[in-house]
GROMACS .gro file of C-alpha atoms in nm:
model
  248
    1MET     CA    1   0.000   0.000   0.000
    2THR     CA    2   0.135   0.345  -0.089
    3HIS     CA    3   0.192   0.605   0.182
    4LYS     CA    4  -0.075   0.823   0.024
    5ARG     CA    5  -0.318   0.535   0.063
    6TYR     CA    6  -0.207   0.484   0.423
    7ALA     CA    7  -0.263   0.854   0.492
    8ASP     CA    8  -0.613   0.831   0.346
    9LYS     CA    9  -0.690   0.524   0.559
   10ILE     CA   10  -0.567   0.697   0.876
   11VAL     CA   11  -0.788   0.996   0.800
   12GLU     CA   12  -1.091   0.770   0.760
   13TRP     CA   13  -0.999   0.589   1.083
   14ILE     CA   14  -0.968   0.914   1.282
   15ARG     CA   15  -1.304   1.028   1.152
   16GLU     CA   16  -1.464   0.705   1.274
   17ILE     CA   17  -1.290   0.724   1.614
   18VAL     CA   18  -1.426   1.074   1.672
   19LYS     CA   19  -1.774   0.983   1.550
   20ASP     CA   20  -1.796   0.667   1.762
   21ALA     CA   21  -1.694   0.864   2.072
   22GLY     CA   22  -1.962   1.125   2.011
   23ALA     CA   23  -1.686   1.386   2.019
   24GLU     CA   24  -1.692   1.716   1.833
   25GLY     CA   25  -1.327   1.747   1.741
   26VAL     CA   26  -0.965   1.668   1.818
   27VAL     CA   27  -0.690   1.839   2.016
   28VAL     CA   28  -0.326   1.759   1.948
   29GLY     CA   29  -0.002   1.882   2.102
   30MET     CA   30   0.226   2.042   1.842
   31SER     CA   31   0.593   2.040   1.936
   32GLY     CA   32   0.747   2.146   1.607
   33GLY     CA   33   0.866   1.790   1.544
   34ILE     CA   34   0.777   1.549   1.267
   35ASP     CA   35   0.544   1.318   1.461
   36SER     CA   36   0.317   1.594   1.588
   37ALA     CA   37   0.325   1.766   1.249
   38VAL     CA   38   0.208   1.453   1.068
   39THR     CA   39  -0.050   1.376   1.336
   40SER     CA   40  -0.198   1.726   1.338
   41VAL     CA   41  -0.226   1.738   0.959
   42LEU     CA   42  -0.394   1.397   0.945
   43CYS     CA   43  -0.637   1.506   1.218
   44LYS     CA   44  -0.718   1.827   1.032
   45LYS     CA   45  -0.788   1.630   0.714
   46ALA     CA   46  -1.021   1.404   0.914
   47VAL     CA   47  -1.196   1.657   1.136
   48GLN     CA   48  -1.249   2.026   1.071
   49ASN     CA   49  -1.254   2.098   1.445
   50THR     CA   50  -0.887   2.027   1.511
   51LEU     CA   51  -0.709   2.236   1.772
   52GLY     CA   52  -0.330   2.241   1.791
   53LEU     CA   53  -0.178   2.331   2.127
   54ILE     CA   54   0.179   2.458   2.126
   55LEU     CA   55   0.298   2.420   2.485
   56PRO     CA   56   0.658   2.535   2.531
   57ILE     CA   57   0.837   2.471   2.860
   58TYR     CA   58   1.176   2.635   2.816
   59SER     CA   59   1.156   2.507   2.460
   60ARG     CA   60   1.360   2.630   2.167
   61GLU     CA   61   1.206   2.930   1.994
   62GLU     CA   62   1.276   2.756   1.663
   63ASP     CA   63   1.052   2.463   1.762
   64LYS     CA   64   0.765   2.696   1.848
   65LYS     CA   65   0.803   2.871   1.513
   66ASP     CA   66   0.808   2.536   1.330
   67ALA     CA   67   0.487   2.427   1.503
   68ILE     CA   68   0.319   2.757   1.415
   69SER     CA   69   0.432   2.726   1.053
   70VAL     CA   70   0.265   2.384   1.022
   71ALA     CA   71  -0.054   2.510   1.186
   72GLU     CA   72  -0.072   2.810   0.954
   73GLN     CA   73   0.022   2.620   0.638
   74PHE     CA   74  -0.249   2.359   0.695
   75LYS     CA   75  -0.503   2.602   0.845
   76ILE     CA   76  -0.511   2.433   1.186
   77ASP     CA   77  -0.653   2.646   1.467
   78TYR     CA   78  -0.387   2.676   1.735
   79LYS     CA   79  -0.303   2.828   2.070
   80VAL     CA   80   0.040   2.897   2.218
   81ILE     CA   81   0.044   2.851   2.597
   82ASP     CA   82   0.381   2.883   2.769
   83LEU     CA   83   0.391   2.646   3.068
   84SER     CA   84   0.742   2.740   3.184
   85SER     CA   85   0.626   2.935   3.491
   86ILE     CA   86   0.392   2.651   3.591
   87PHE     CA   87   0.680   2.405   3.558
   88ASP     CA   88   0.895   2.629   3.780
   89GLU     CA   89   0.622   2.661   4.042
   90LEU     CA   90   0.558   2.287   4.047
   91CYS     CA   91   0.930   2.217   4.092
   92ARG     CA   92   0.944   2.465   4.380
   93SER     CA   93   0.632   2.319   4.541
   94ILE     CA   94   0.769   1.964   4.543
   95GLY     CA   95   1.111   2.073   4.666
   96GLU     CA   96   1.303   2.060   4.338
   97ARG     CA   97   1.535   2.359   4.308
   98ILE     CA   98   1.650   2.314   3.950
   99SER     CA   99   1.733   2.522   3.647
  100GLU     CA  100   1.692   2.413   3.286
  101SER     CA  101   2.060   2.314   3.278
  102ASP     CA  102   2.001   2.071   3.567
  103LEU     CA  103   1.748   1.864   3.373
  104ARG     CA  104   1.994   1.659   3.166
  105GLY     CA  105   1.944   1.299   3.273
  106ASN     CA  106   1.707   1.402   3.554
  107MET     CA  107   1.412   1.198   3.431
  108ALA     CA  108   1.184   1.253   3.731
  109SER     CA  109   1.192   1.630   3.677
  110SER     CA  110   1.216   1.622   3.296
  111ASN     CA  111   0.907   1.402   3.272
  112LEU     CA  112   0.705   1.670   3.446
  113LYS     CA  113   0.708   1.857   3.114
  114PRO     CA  114   0.505   1.605   2.908
  115ARG     CA  115   0.279   1.545   3.207
  116LEU     CA  116   0.197   1.915   3.235
  117ARG     CA  117   0.125   1.918   2.862
  118MET     CA  118  -0.106   1.617   2.900
  119ILE     CA  119  -0.305   1.799   3.169
  120THR     CA  120  -0.342   2.100   2.941
  121LEU     CA  121  -0.445   1.892   2.640
  122TYR     CA  122  -0.717   1.720   2.841
  123TYR     CA  123  -0.843   2.050   2.981
  124PHE     CA  124  -0.918   2.171   2.630
  125ALA     CA  125  -1.048   1.828   2.526
  126ASN     CA  126  -1.294   1.821   2.817
  127LYS     CA  127  -1.395   2.182   2.764
  128ASN     CA  128  -1.477   2.132   2.396
  129ASN     CA  129  -1.587   1.766   2.391
  130TYR     CA  130  -1.279   1.679   2.185
  131LEU     CA  131  -1.055   1.372   2.186
  132VAL     CA  132  -0.680   1.393   2.246
  133ALA     CA  133  -0.469   1.261   1.960
  134GLY     CA  134  -0.144   1.093   2.060
  135THR     CA  135   0.171   1.153   1.855
  136SER     CA  136   0.379   0.844   1.939
  137ASN     CA  137   0.505   0.613   1.664
  138LYS     CA  138   0.556   0.237   1.666
  139SER     CA  139   0.929   0.263   1.732
  140GLU     CA  140   0.883   0.477   2.044
  141LEU     CA  141   0.599   0.265   2.176
  142ALA     CA  142   0.797  -0.057   2.125
  143ILE     CA  143   1.095   0.051   2.336
  144GLY     CA  144   0.901   0.262   2.586
  145TYR     CA  145   1.041   0.592   2.463
  146PHE     CA  146   0.755   0.797   2.599
  147THR     CA  147   0.647   0.935   2.934
  148LYS     CA  148   0.390   0.729   3.118
  149TYR     CA  149   0.082   0.947   3.175
  150GLY     CA  150   0.256   1.219   2.975
  151ASP     CA  151   0.279   1.203   2.597
  152SER     CA  152   0.126   0.854   2.621
  153GLY     CA  153  -0.187   1.013   2.769
  154ALA     CA  154  -0.416   1.017   2.466
  155ASP     CA  155  -0.742   0.877   2.334
  156PHE     CA  156  -0.601   0.733   2.011
  157GLU     CA  157  -0.266   0.693   1.834
  158PRO     CA  158  -0.277   0.760   1.458
  159LEU     CA  159   0.092   0.672   1.412
  160GLY     CA  160   0.106   0.387   1.662
  161ASP     CA  161   0.155   0.119   1.394
  162PHE     CA  162   0.410   0.314   1.188
  163TYR     CA  163   0.784   0.292   1.248
  164LYS     CA  164   0.967   0.624   1.274
  165THR     CA  165   1.119   0.576   0.930
  166GLU     CA  166   0.768   0.527   0.789
  167VAL     CA  167   0.655   0.852   0.953
  168TYR     CA  168   0.913   1.031   0.736
  169ASP     CA  169   0.750   0.882   0.427
  170LEU     CA  170   0.408   0.997   0.546
  171ALA     CA  171   0.550   1.344   0.612
  172ARG     CA  172   0.687   1.375   0.260
  173ASN     CA  173   0.356   1.259   0.116
  174LEU     CA  174   0.168   1.518   0.323
  175GLU     CA  175   0.417   1.789   0.219
  176ILE     CA  176   0.528   1.867   0.572
  177PRO     CA  177   0.793   2.145   0.556
  178ARG     CA  178   1.138   2.011   0.470
  179LYS     CA  179   1.287   2.196   0.768
  180ILE     CA  180   1.083   1.982   1.007
  181ILE     CA  181   1.158   1.659   0.822
  182ASP     CA  182   1.533   1.728   0.831
  183LYS     CA  183   1.568   1.836   1.195
  184ALA     CA  184   1.703   1.592   1.455
  185PRO     CA  185   1.415   1.429   1.648
  186SER     CA  186   1.397   1.546   2.009
  187ALA     CA  187   1.157   1.496   2.298
  188GLY     CA  188   1.268   1.836   2.429
  189LEU     CA  189   1.323   1.703   2.780
  190TRP     CA  190   1.633   1.920   2.826
  191SER     CA  191   1.842   2.163   2.624
  192GLY     CA  192   2.025   1.994   2.337
  193GLN     CA  193   1.857   1.658   2.391
  194THR     CA  194   1.802   1.434   2.087
  195ASP     CA  195   1.616   1.103   2.068
  196GLU     CA  196   1.890   0.903   1.902
  197GLU     CA  197   2.161   1.022   2.142
  198GLU     CA  198   1.947   0.940   2.444
  199VAL     CA  199   1.831   0.601   2.316
  200GLY     CA  200   2.178   0.512   2.193
  201ILE     CA  201   2.082   0.392   1.846
  202SER     CA  202   1.964   0.553   1.523
  203TYR     CA  203   1.600   0.519   1.421
  204LYS     CA  204   1.710   0.349   1.099
  205GLU     CA  205   1.895   0.080   1.296
  206LEU     CA  206   1.620   0.054   1.557
  207ASP     CA  207   1.345   0.012   1.299
  208GLY     CA  208   1.544  -0.251   1.114
  209ILE     CA  209   1.585  -0.452   1.433
  210LEU     CA  210   1.224  -0.409   1.547
  211TYR     CA  211   1.099  -0.513   1.204
  212GLY     CA  212   1.332  -0.812   1.205
  213LEU     CA  213   1.219  -0.921   1.551
  214GLU     CA  214   0.855  -0.890   1.449
  215HIS     CA  215   0.913  -1.102   1.138
  216LYS     CA  216   1.158  -1.344   1.304
  217GLU     CA  217   1.452  -1.257   1.081
  218ARG     CA  218   1.814  -1.359   1.148
  219PHE     CA  219   2.066  -1.094   1.259
  220THR     CA  220   2.442  -1.061   1.233
  221ASP     CA  221   2.490  -0.778   1.487
  222THR     CA  222   2.353  -0.959   1.790
  223LYS     CA  223   2.487  -0.700   2.038
  224LYS     CA  224   2.252  -0.428   1.911
  225VAL     CA  225   1.966  -0.676   1.883
  226GLU     CA  226   2.007  -0.776   2.247
  227TYR     CA  227   2.018  -0.410   2.346
  228VAL     CA  228   1.687  -0.343   2.169
  229LYS     CA  229   1.533  -0.656   2.319
  230GLU     CA  230   1.629  -0.527   2.663
  231LEU     CA  231   1.468  -0.188   2.591
  232VAL     CA  232   1.148  -0.364   2.489
  233LYS     CA  233   1.153  -0.588   2.796
  234ARG     CA  234   1.226  -0.310   3.046
  235SER     CA  235   0.941  -0.096   2.915
  236GLU     CA  236   0.674  -0.366   2.906
  237HIS     CA  237   0.500  -0.214   3.210
  238LYS     CA  238   0.437   0.102   3.006
  239ARG     CA  239   0.237  -0.082   2.740
  240ARG     CA  240   0.037  -0.342   2.927
  241ALA     CA  241  -0.303  -0.282   3.081
  242LEU     CA  242  -0.298  -0.164   3.442
  243PRO     CA  243  -0.256  -0.472   3.666
  244THR     CA  244  -0.563  -0.515   3.883
  245PHE     CA  245  -0.596  -0.741   4.186
  246LYS     CA  246  -0.874  -0.997   4.140
  247LYS     CA  247  -1.084  -1.120   4.432
  248LEU     CA  248  -1.097  -1.497   4.472
   0.00000   0.00000   0.00000
């Protein structure tokens, strides 16, 4: 199936998800990255009432501008809400005295960012009877590269069955700006952070291994394969349904 056909099928699927929920639209967080750009454009094609929320928390000005450029190019209604002061106040309230430079590797504090964004997305979703669109791809979901109850907090995942490398193909088909396609993927958890540096493997390598594991292929570089297997195993708790004690 061509990527144009996949895009058309996703649009139809989103439309059905919204209709079945009795919702009146979709809200999606727009970070200025490729995943949120593709997701927001697909949502807009599916549902006229699509709201993009640009929620910087000490984010790069360039990322905010990129998110705005996508919203304006594809005529997506958007709001820019800076959550930096709320992040600061929350850190102070829980006893964290940190600056942006202290966040590198500090996952407990860094993960407050996507969780604050999730709260904001759901405020607007509840207010407008909208659904929240997730922006995670299959690669991230497989290795747990997302924040539990943060960017994973969503009502549906349009890209959840597409590897990161496939998202690039979708982006080109949708005519997402080249600047966004070419920029290094980043979760924006701290200044200078990039996905591939943090994960320790390129998306091209990761996707090749994940695809091979899914289709039971043989590998020559077993060291990297074992590393990816360990990432998948360690993050299993993020993907499974919430364990619930059962009465006898």
